[in-house]
Amino acid sequence: MAKKLITCTINGEKVENYVDVRASLTDMLRNDYELTSVKKGCEVGECGACTVLINGEPFNSCIYLAIWADGKDILTLEGLTDKEGTISDIQQAFIDEGAVQCGFCTPGFIMSSLPIINSDREFTRDEIKKNISGNFCRCTGYQNIVNAIEKTAKARKANKTRQK
Amino acid sequence: MYDFNNLYEPKDIREALQMKMEYPNALILAGGSDILIKIRSGRLAGCDLINIYGLEELRGICMEDDGTILIRPLTSFSHVTAHPLIKQYIPTLGEAVDQIGGPQIRNIGTIGGNICNGVTSADSASTLKAFDAMLELSSINGVRILPYAEFSLGPGKVDLREGELLTGIRITKDSYENTYGQYLKYSMRKAMDIATLGCSVNVRLTKDKKAIDRLRIGFGVAAPTPIRATTAETAGNGHVLDSSLLDLVAGKACEDVNPRTSWRASKEFRMHLIKELAKRALKTSIEKAGGKIDG
């Protein structure tokens, strides 16, 4: 089957690779770049476990052709840790708030929460729920996930105000 | 890996139209949130695809010289909702497509795909019908302009002829100016669900805001295709804003629809929703327009 050269940025690093035109972005990120935070859940765009940011917007990488990634800026959960492997504030908040049980859905939830915590606007709890409504969690009951996102969003805003 | 056969990749619209003519059985792949899932399930396994997702010239929203708003078909639902022109002039459409799926689906799903799929539950359909959208259908032989009202032929069937591609969706100034509306979606869940029933109403009031100048109502899942409720509209046009209006319009809407019983809901429940959603959406639309029932 035909292969195509794809050039894109993944977690800040410019990469290029020949990919099978039939591959999903999930396939490419997991198999070619070993980014296994990108989970294979439902594979039909319902559970959100494979969520990554493409040019800053959350997408289900399972229903996104790998060839569409050409020229795009892609961020996976691995891109949130620093060079030493220290986890980010949102990941720490998920641990502190008990927002993780089996952990399978967690990377997807964290990727979906990024537009909220990166925003200068304040989100209500209902707005947070709407923004993570494309992600399923079968363990936590969601409340602690919303708590972790709300806490991180508030902390980041307080930090920004202090820096001003 | 997705099980499709040939993947044709046009570089521009012209090439896409040539390919559509050359490979009449190939499916147009826009955002893929329907087609890729059908390939995965096996229903479309082995199909040929024409991949237009990367054609930037088919993406975006602008205003033309005469005030017409042009929406290009590959514009994602989230970009329709966030666009300043939609927010200012047709917020009802932005609010309607903001109720589709979840955030990830609204980023990949396209408004053109929603229309061309031809399903009755498409959340953009009733609002686009109610705003008298005009479709630009292009082929290598030229452009055909068709009212969206005439586009739906049956469940999943639309009037896309040989070699044709949807290249634009237009809503004229006369259609949206001084017009206020609401889309109501009834579904079991607030997200990641398909409408059990959808109702989109918009009104333009008379200058004194005492009566309806123009009423338009679109329904989804109230018939095999998205429809306009023309009997209900005729009953409401010119009617004063009194207490009889809502019941009259809702009652007449029942003559326009033909819902079915499915695993989601019975015909009887859908008839109830048709009346109730029409009433509520009409009341809210009138209030948004600055009118008051019995005011």
Short mmCIF file of C-alpha atoms in Angstrom, two decimals:
data_model
loop_
_atom_site.label_atom_id
_atom_site.label_comp_id
_atom_site.label_asym_id
_atom_site.label_seq_id
_atom_site.Cartn_x
_atom_site.Cartn_y
_atom_site.Cartn_z
CA MET A 1 0.00 0.00 0.00
CA ALA A 2 1.08 3.53 -0.72
CA LYS A 3 3.26 5.36 1.74
CA LYS A 4 3.54 9.11 2.02
CA LEU A 5 6.20 11.38 3.52
CA ILE A 6 4.75 13.31 6.44
CA THR A 7 6.54 16.24 8.06
CA CYS A 8 5.14 17.57 11.29
CA THR A 9 6.05 18.84 14.73
CA ILE A 10 5.49 16.42 17.60
CA ASN A 11 5.93 17.72 21.14
CA GLY A 12 8.05 20.61 19.87
CA GLU A 13 10.34 18.50 17.71
CA LYS A 14 10.23 18.60 13.92
CA VAL A 15 10.02 15.06 12.53
CA GLU A 16 9.44 13.37 9.20
CA ASN A 17 8.43 9.85 8.39
CA TYR A 18 6.92 7.69 5.67
CA VAL A 19 3.49 6.55 6.80
CA ASP A 20 0.98 4.14 5.33
CA VAL A 21 -1.88 6.24 3.94
CA ARG A 22 -4.35 3.93 5.75
CA ALA A 23 -2.85 4.59 9.19
CA SER A 24 -4.65 6.63 11.83
CA LEU A 25 -2.75 9.30 13.74
CA THR A 26 -3.03 6.99 16.79
CA ASP A 27 -1.21 4.27 14.81
CA MET A 28 1.55 6.68 13.78
CA LEU A 29 2.10 8.20 17.23
CA ARG A 30 2.15 4.83 19.02
CA ASN A 31 3.97 2.65 16.49
CA ASP A 32 6.43 5.08 14.91
CA TYR A 33 7.14 7.42 17.83
CA GLU A 34 6.38 5.19 20.84
CA LEU A 35 4.05 7.80 22.30
CA THR A 36 1.95 5.29 24.20
CA SER A 37 0.05 7.86 26.27
CA VAL A 38 -2.14 7.98 23.17
CA LYS A 39 -4.49 5.14 24.07
CA LYS A 40 -6.37 2.88 21.74
CA GLY A 41 -9.82 2.86 23.31
CA CYS A 42 -12.97 2.68 21.21
CA GLU A 43 -11.22 3.65 17.93
CA VAL A 44 -14.44 5.28 16.68
CA GLY A 45 -14.20 8.74 18.26
CA GLU A 46 -16.45 8.11 21.25
CA CYS A 47 -14.21 7.66 24.29
CA GLY A 48 -11.54 10.37 23.90
CA ALA A 49 -8.68 8.17 25.25
CA CYS A 50 -6.61 8.95 22.13
CA THR A 51 -7.03 12.74 22.38
CA VAL A 52 -4.09 14.87 21.23
CA LEU A 53 -3.84 18.57 20.42
CA ILE A 54 -3.46 19.44 16.75
CA ASN A 55 -2.58 23.11 16.23
CA GLY A 56 -3.87 23.69 19.76
CA GLU A 57 -7.28 22.02 19.38
CA PRO A 58 -8.23 18.61 20.82
CA PHE A 59 -8.86 15.84 18.28
CA ASN A 60 -9.53 12.12 18.52
CA SER A 61 -6.36 10.81 16.88
CA CYS A 62 -8.11 7.47 16.17
CA ILE A 63 -10.40 9.03 13.55
CA TYR A 64 -7.72 11.31 12.11
CA LEU A 65 -5.66 10.01 9.20
CA ALA A 66 -1.91 10.12 9.87
CA ILE A 67 -1.38 11.80 6.49
CA TRP A 68 -3.53 14.75 7.65
CA ALA A 69 -0.84 15.51 10.24
CA ASP A 70 1.44 16.81 7.48
CA GLY A 71 2.51 20.36 8.41
CA LYS A 72 0.66 20.28 11.72
CA ASP A 73 1.81 20.91 15.30
CA ILE A 74 0.94 17.90 17.48
CA LEU A 75 1.06 17.68 21.25
CA THR A 76 0.69 14.46 23.26
CA LEU A 77 0.82 13.96 27.02
CA GLU A 78 4.55 13.16 26.77
CA GLY A 79 5.07 16.76 25.65
CA LEU A 80 3.87 18.08 29.01
CA THR A 81 6.82 16.81 31.07
CA ASP A 82 10.09 18.74 31.12
CA LYS A 83 13.49 17.43 29.97
CA GLU A 84 14.14 15.68 33.30
CA GLY A 85 10.78 13.95 33.09
CA THR A 86 9.14 16.02 35.83
CA ILE A 87 5.39 16.05 35.40
CA SER A 88 3.36 19.21 34.87
CA ASP A 89 0.97 20.94 37.27
CA ILE A 90 -2.15 19.44 35.66
CA GLN A 91 -0.73 15.91 35.95
CA GLN A 92 0.17 16.51 39.60
CA ALA A 93 -3.32 17.89 40.24
CA PHE A 94 -4.88 14.69 38.82
CA ILE A 95 -2.80 12.69 41.34
CA ASP A 96 -3.53 15.03 44.28
CA GLU A 97 -7.28 15.15 43.62
CA GLY A 98 -7.67 11.39 43.16
CA ALA A 99 -8.72 11.94 39.55
CA VAL A 100 -6.93 8.76 38.46
CA GLN A 101 -8.01 5.21 39.14
CA CYS A 102 -7.13 2.71 36.41
CA GLY A 103 -5.52 5.58 34.49
CA PHE A 104 -6.42 4.51 30.96
CA CYS A 105 -8.52 7.59 30.21
CA THR A 106 -6.22 10.03 32.06
CA PRO A 107 -3.94 11.17 29.20
CA GLY A 108 -6.99 11.95 27.05
CA PHE A 109 -8.68 13.91 29.85
CA ILE A 110 -5.52 15.91 30.48
CA MET A 111 -5.16 16.76 26.78
CA SER A 112 -8.82 17.85 26.66
CA SER A 113 -8.28 20.04 29.73
CA LEU A 114 -5.41 22.02 28.16
CA PRO A 115 -7.57 24.54 26.25
CA ILE A 116 -9.27 25.30 29.60
CA ILE A 117 -6.17 25.70 31.76
CA ASN A 118 -4.27 27.57 29.02
CA SER A 119 -7.11 30.05 28.55
CA ASP A 120 -7.11 33.54 30.04
CA ARG A 121 -10.85 33.20 30.53
CA GLU A 122 -12.39 31.69 33.64
CA PHE A 123 -14.46 28.55 33.05
CA THR A 124 -17.48 27.61 35.17
CA ARG A 125 -17.79 24.01 36.36
CA ASP A 126 -20.47 23.44 33.74
CA GLU A 127 -18.18 24.78 31.02
CA ILE A 128 -15.38 22.49 32.21
CA LYS A 129 -17.80 19.54 31.99
CA LYS A 130 -18.81 20.55 28.47
CA ASN A 131 -15.15 20.73 27.43
CA ILE A 132 -14.43 17.21 28.68
CA SER A 133 -17.72 15.72 27.48
CA GLY A 134 -15.91 13.90 24.66
CA ASN A 135 -13.92 11.83 27.17
CA PHE A 136 -15.21 8.79 29.02
CA CYS A 137 -14.05 7.58 32.43
CA ARG A 138 -15.52 4.38 33.86
CA CYS A 139 -13.84 4.60 37.29
CA THR A 140 -13.74 8.01 38.90
CA GLY A 141 -17.26 9.37 38.53
CA TYR A 142 -15.78 12.54 36.98
CA GLN A 143 -16.05 14.84 40.05
CA ASN A 144 -12.36 14.58 40.96
CA ILE A 145 -11.37 15.13 37.33
CA VAL A 146 -13.36 18.37 37.26
CA ASN A 147 -11.80 19.31 40.62
CA ALA A 148 -8.26 18.77 39.28
CA ILE A 149 -8.90 20.88 36.19
CA GLU A 150 -10.60 23.63 38.17
CA LYS A 151 -7.76 23.71 40.70
CA THR A 152 -5.04 23.92 38.03
CA ALA A 153 -6.90 26.62 36.08
CA LYS A 154 -7.23 28.72 39.26
CA ALA A 155 -3.60 28.19 40.27
CA ARG A 156 -2.33 29.20 36.83
CA LYS A 157 -4.46 32.35 36.89
CA ALA A 158 -3.23 33.28 40.35
CA ASN A 159 0.35 32.78 39.14
CA LYS A 160 -0.18 35.02 36.14
CA THR A 161 -1.69 37.75 38.33
CA ARG A 162 1.28 37.53 40.71
CA GLN A 163 3.75 37.82 37.84
CA LYS A 164 2.02 40.99 36.61
CA MET B 1 -5.15 0.70 9.67
CA TYR B 2 -8.27 1.70 7.83
CA ASP B 3 -9.54 -0.75 5.29
CA PHE B 4 -10.02 1.39 2.21
CA ASN B 5 -8.85 0.66 -1.30
CA ASN B 6 -7.70 3.68 -3.31
CA LEU B 7 -7.07 7.08 -1.77
CA TYR B 8 -7.16 9.89 -4.31
CA GLU B 9 -5.59 13.15 -3.18
CA PRO B 10 -6.56 16.22 -5.19
CA LYS B 11 -4.34 19.30 -4.86
CA ASP B 12 -7.15 21.79 -5.48
CA ILE B 13 -10.90 22.01 -6.10
CA ARG B 14 -10.49 21.63 -9.86
CA GLU B 15 -8.61 18.36 -9.45
CA ALA B 16 -11.16 17.17 -6.88
CA LEU B 17 -13.97 17.76 -9.41
CA GLN B 18 -12.05 15.92 -12.12
CA MET B 19 -11.53 12.98 -9.78
CA LYS B 20 -15.21 13.02 -8.77
CA MET B 21 -16.09 12.64 -12.45
CA GLU B 22 -13.39 10.08 -13.14
CA TYR B 23 -14.13 7.90 -10.10
CA PRO B 24 -17.91 8.15 -9.64
CA ASN B 25 -17.98 5.45 -6.96
CA ALA B 26 -15.30 7.06 -4.77
CA LEU B 27 -16.62 8.71 -1.60
CA ILE B 28 -15.68 12.24 -0.63
CA LEU B 29 -13.66 12.19 2.60
CA ALA B 30 -14.09 15.49 4.46
CA GLY B 31 -13.61 15.26 8.27
CA GLY B 32 -14.24 11.52 8.25
CA SER B 33 -16.24 11.34 11.49
CA ASP B 34 -18.92 9.33 9.66
CA ILE B 35 -17.02 7.65 6.82
CA LEU B 36 -13.98 6.45 8.79
CA ILE B 37 -16.29 4.94 11.41
CA LYS B 38 -18.28 3.12 8.74
CA ILE B 39 -15.02 1.82 7.27
CA ARG B 40 -13.96 0.61 10.72
CA SER B 41 -17.27 -1.18 11.26
CA GLY B 42 -16.93 -2.89 7.88
CA ARG B 43 -19.96 -1.27 6.25
CA LEU B 44 -17.75 0.74 3.89
CA ALA B 45 -14.69 -1.53 3.99
CA GLY B 46 -12.73 -1.59 0.75
CA CYS B 47 -14.19 1.68 -0.59
CA ASP B 48 -12.33 4.29 -2.65
CA LEU B 49 -11.90 7.76 -1.17
CA ILE B 50 -11.26 11.24 -2.52
CA ASN B 51 -9.52 13.05 0.32
CA ILE B 52 -10.50 16.74 0.31
CA TYR B 53 -9.78 17.46 4.00
CA GLY B 54 -6.60 19.37 3.15
CA LEU B 55 -8.19 21.73 0.59
CA GLU B 56 -7.94 25.03 2.46
CA GLU B 57 -9.89 26.88 -0.26
CA LEU B 58 -12.96 24.93 0.90
CA ARG B 59 -12.57 26.19 4.48
CA GLY B 60 -13.65 29.43 6.15
CA ILE B 61 -16.49 31.92 6.44
CA CYS B 62 -16.81 35.36 4.81
CA MET B 63 -19.34 38.04 3.92
CA GLU B 64 -19.94 38.80 0.25
CA ASP B 65 -20.55 42.29 -1.17
CA ASP B 66 -24.34 42.07 -0.86
CA GLY B 67 -24.18 40.96 2.78
CA THR B 68 -24.63 37.26 2.05
CA ILE B 69 -22.74 35.04 4.48
CA LEU B 70 -20.77 32.31 2.73
CA ILE B 71 -19.73 29.25 4.70
CA ARG B 72 -17.27 26.96 2.97
CA PRO B 73 -18.16 23.29 3.49
CA LEU B 74 -14.98 22.09 5.24
CA THR B 75 -15.38 24.60 8.08
CA SER B 76 -15.44 22.61 11.32
CA PHE B 77 -18.41 22.94 13.68
CA SER B 78 -16.24 24.59 16.34
CA HIS B 79 -14.99 27.17 13.83
CA VAL B 80 -18.59 27.91 12.74
CA THR B 81 -19.53 28.51 16.41
CA ALA B 82 -16.48 30.69 17.12
CA HIS B 83 -16.60 32.79 13.94
CA PRO B 84 -17.35 36.51 14.53
CA LEU B 85 -19.73 36.73 11.51
CA ILE B 86 -21.80 33.78 12.76
CA LYS B 87 -21.81 35.11 16.33
CA GLN B 88 -23.00 38.51 15.14
CA TYR B 89 -25.49 37.61 12.41
CA ILE B 90 -26.59 33.95 12.74
CA PRO B 91 -25.86 32.95 16.36
CA THR B 92 -28.63 30.32 16.18
CA LEU B 93 -26.51 28.31 13.73
CA GLY B 94 -23.41 28.57 15.93
CA GLU B 95 -25.40 27.42 18.96
CA ALA B 96 -26.93 24.51 17.01
CA VAL B 97 -23.64 23.04 15.80
CA ASP B 98 -22.18 23.51 19.30
CA GLN B 99 -24.55 20.71 20.41
CA ILE B 100 -23.05 18.09 18.10
CA GLY B 101 -21.06 15.21 19.67
CA GLY B 102 -18.29 16.47 21.95
CA PRO B 103 -15.41 18.97 21.56
CA GLN B 104 -13.20 16.58 19.57
CA ILE B 105 -16.01 15.74 17.14
CA ARG B 106 -16.83 19.45 16.70
CA ASN B 107 -13.19 20.05 15.75
CA ILE B 108 -13.07 17.37 13.06
CA GLY B 109 -16.69 17.33 11.81
CA THR B 110 -17.50 19.66 8.92
CA ILE B 111 -20.72 21.51 8.19
CA GLY B 112 -20.63 20.34 4.56
CA GLY B 113 -20.30 16.72 5.64
CA ASN B 114 -23.26 17.16 7.98
CA ILE B 115 -25.43 18.31 5.04
CA CYS B 116 -24.19 15.86 2.41
CA ASN B 117 -24.71 12.86 4.70
CA GLY B 118 -28.40 13.59 4.36
CA VAL B 119 -29.44 12.22 7.75
CA THR B 120 -32.52 13.70 9.39
CA SER B 121 -30.80 14.09 12.78
CA ALA B 122 -28.00 16.41 11.54
CA ASP B 123 -27.92 19.25 14.08
CA SER B 124 -27.00 21.89 11.48
CA ALA B 125 -29.77 20.84 9.09
CA SER B 126 -32.92 22.24 10.67
CA THR B 127 -31.29 25.62 11.29
CA LEU B 128 -29.81 25.85 7.78
CA LYS B 129 -33.22 24.91 6.36
CA ALA B 130 -34.94 27.47 8.57
CA PHE B 131 -32.52 30.15 7.29
CA ASP B 132 -33.22 29.25 3.65
CA ALA B 133 -29.60 28.26 2.98
CA MET B 134 -28.57 28.08 -0.68
CA LEU B 135 -26.11 25.39 -1.74
CA GLU B 136 -23.37 25.85 -4.34
CA LEU B 137 -22.86 22.51 -6.08
CA SER B 138 -19.86 22.44 -8.40
CA SER B 139 -18.77 20.04 -11.10
CA ILE B 140 -16.28 20.36 -13.93
CA ASN B 141 -19.25 21.39 -16.10
CA GLY B 142 -20.16 24.37 -13.94
CA VAL B 143 -21.97 25.48 -10.82
CA ARG B 144 -25.54 24.69 -9.82
CA ILE B 145 -27.23 26.76 -7.11
CA LEU B 146 -29.90 24.84 -5.24
CA PRO B 147 -32.06 25.84 -2.25
CA TYR B 148 -31.19 23.50 0.63
CA ALA B 149 -34.96 22.88 0.89
CA GLU B 150 -34.76 20.91 -2.38
CA PHE B 151 -31.54 19.03 -1.57
CA SER B 152 -32.93 16.26 0.65
CA LEU B 153 -34.35 13.33 -1.31
CA GLY B 154 -34.73 10.69 1.39
CA PRO B 155 -32.93 9.17 4.38
CA GLY B 156 -29.22 9.48 3.57
CA LYS B 157 -30.06 10.57 0.02
CA VAL B 158 -29.29 14.04 -1.31
CA ASP B 159 -29.47 15.68 -4.74
CA LEU B 160 -25.75 15.49 -5.51
CA ARG B 161 -25.55 14.64 -9.21
CA GLU B 162 -22.74 12.95 -11.09
CA GLY B 163 -19.43 14.66 -10.50
CA GLU B 164 -20.85 17.23 -8.08
CA LEU B 165 -19.25 18.51 -4.90
CA LEU B 166 -20.74 20.91 -2.34
CA THR B 167 -18.47 23.97 -2.46
CA GLY B 168 -20.45 26.63 -0.60
CA ILE B 169 -23.37 27.31 1.75
CA ARG B 170 -24.93 30.78 1.53
CA ILE B 171 -27.37 32.60 3.76
CA THR B 172 -28.61 35.90 2.31
CA LYS B 173 -28.89 39.17 4.22
CA ASP B 174 -32.69 39.20 3.81
CA SER B 175 -32.73 35.81 5.49
CA TYR B 176 -30.79 36.67 8.65
CA GLU B 177 -31.32 40.43 9.05
CA ASN B 178 -33.41 41.45 12.09
CA THR B 179 -34.06 37.75 12.62
CA TYR B 180 -33.78 35.99 15.96
CA GLY B 181 -33.97 32.31 16.64
CA GLN B 182 -33.33 29.27 18.76
CA TYR B 183 -32.39 25.64 18.12
CA LEU B 184 -33.60 23.11 20.66
CA LYS B 185 -32.16 19.62 20.66
CA TYR B 186 -33.84 16.89 22.67
CA SER B 187 -31.54 13.96 23.39
CA MET B 188 -30.95 11.48 26.20
CA ARG B 189 -27.55 12.95 27.07
CA LYS B 190 -26.25 16.51 26.90
CA ALA B 191 -23.20 15.41 24.87
CA MET B 192 -22.11 12.61 22.53
CA ASP B 193 -25.70 11.87 21.54
CA ILE B 194 -27.86 12.10 18.45
CA ALA B 195 -31.02 14.21 18.53
CA THR B 196 -34.25 12.40 19.38
CA LEU B 197 -35.80 15.53 17.95
CA GLY B 198 -34.42 18.90 16.85
CA CYS B 199 -36.38 22.11 16.29
CA SER B 200 -35.02 25.38 14.92
CA VAL B 201 -37.22 28.48 14.91
CA ASN B 202 -36.47 32.01 13.78
CA VAL B 203 -38.70 35.08 13.65
CA ARG B 204 -38.66 38.61 12.33
CA LEU B 205 -41.18 40.82 14.13
CA THR B 206 -43.08 43.81 12.72
CA LYS B 207 -41.58 47.23 13.49
CA ASP B 208 -43.90 47.79 16.47
CA LYS B 209 -42.94 44.29 17.77
CA LYS B 210 -46.63 43.43 18.18
CA ALA B 211 -46.85 40.73 15.51
CA ILE B 212 -44.80 38.20 13.57
CA ASP B 213 -43.59 39.52 10.22
CA ARG B 214 -41.93 36.25 9.16
CA LEU B 215 -41.80 32.90 10.94
CA ARG B 216 -39.61 29.96 9.93
CA ILE B 217 -39.45 26.54 11.54
CA GLY B 218 -37.16 23.63 10.71
CA PHE B 219 -37.30 20.15 12.24
CA GLY B 220 -34.86 17.27 12.45
CA VAL B 221 -35.97 13.65 13.08
CA ALA B 222 -39.60 14.73 12.57
CA ALA B 223 -39.63 13.12 9.10
CA PRO B 224 -37.30 10.92 7.00
CA THR B 225 -35.30 14.07 6.11
CA PRO B 226 -34.81 17.45 7.80
CA ILE B 227 -37.90 19.54 6.95
CA ARG B 228 -39.48 22.98 7.01
CA ALA B 229 -42.87 23.23 8.73
CA THR B 230 -44.57 25.40 6.11
CA THR B 231 -48.16 24.99 7.38
CA ALA B 232 -47.07 26.15 10.82
CA GLU B 233 -45.12 29.05 9.29
CA THR B 234 -48.15 30.22 7.26
CA ALA B 235 -50.31 30.11 10.37
CA GLY B 236 -47.81 32.21 12.30
CA ASN B 237 -46.99 34.79 9.64
CA GLY B 238 -48.67 38.10 10.46
CA HIS B 239 -50.14 36.75 13.70
CA VAL B 240 -50.22 39.06 16.70
CA LEU B 241 -48.21 38.03 19.75
CA ASP B 242 -51.14 36.79 21.83
CA SER B 243 -51.62 33.70 23.98
CA SER B 244 -53.22 31.68 21.15
CA LEU B 245 -50.11 31.96 18.94
CA LEU B 246 -47.92 29.26 20.48
CA ASP B 247 -50.63 26.58 20.53
CA LEU B 248 -51.76 27.47 17.02
CA VAL B 249 -48.26 27.16 15.54
CA ALA B 250 -47.46 23.98 17.50
CA GLY B 251 -50.75 22.42 16.40
CA LYS B 252 -50.18 23.28 12.76
CA ALA B 253 -46.62 21.89 12.94
CA CYS B 254 -48.16 18.46 13.55
CA GLU B 255 -49.61 18.59 10.03
CA ASP B 256 -46.14 19.12 8.53
CA VAL B 257 -44.31 16.24 10.18
CA ASN B 258 -44.14 12.49 9.80
CA PRO B 259 -42.03 11.05 12.63
CA ARG B 260 -41.41 7.35 13.07
CA THR B 261 -40.98 4.99 15.97
CA SER B 262 -37.34 3.98 16.45
CA TRP B 263 -35.37 2.50 19.32
CA ARG B 264 -34.68 6.06 20.49
CA ALA B 265 -38.31 7.12 20.85
CA SER B 266 -41.85 6.30 19.81
CA LYS B 267 -43.76 8.24 17.18
CA GLU B 268 -46.15 9.43 19.91
CA PHE B 269 -43.30 10.82 22.05
CA ARG B 270 -41.81 12.54 19.01
CA MET B 271 -45.19 14.17 18.26
CA HIS B 272 -45.23 15.46 21.83
CA LEU B 273 -41.68 16.83 21.41
CA ILE B 274 -42.60 18.49 18.11
CA LYS B 275 -45.35 20.50 19.78
CA GLU B 276 -43.41 21.28 22.94
CA LEU B 277 -40.10 22.22 21.30
CA ALA B 278 -41.86 24.37 18.67
CA LYS B 279 -43.66 26.27 21.43
CA ARG B 280 -40.54 26.79 23.53
CA ALA B 281 -38.27 27.75 20.64
CA LEU B 282 -40.89 30.15 19.25
CA LYS B 283 -41.37 31.82 22.64
CA THR B 284 -37.62 32.26 23.13
CA SER B 285 -37.18 33.55 19.56
CA ILE B 286 -39.92 36.16 20.08
CA GLU B 287 -38.31 37.26 23.35
CA LYS B 288 -34.87 37.51 21.73
CA ALA B 289 -36.44 39.69 19.02
CA GLY B 290 -37.72 42.04 21.73
CA GLY B 291 -41.35 40.93 21.60
CA LYS B 292 -43.61 39.76 24.40
CA ILE B 293 -46.54 37.35 24.30
CA ASP B 294 -49.68 39.29 25.41
CA GLY B 295 -47.35 42.22 26.01
#
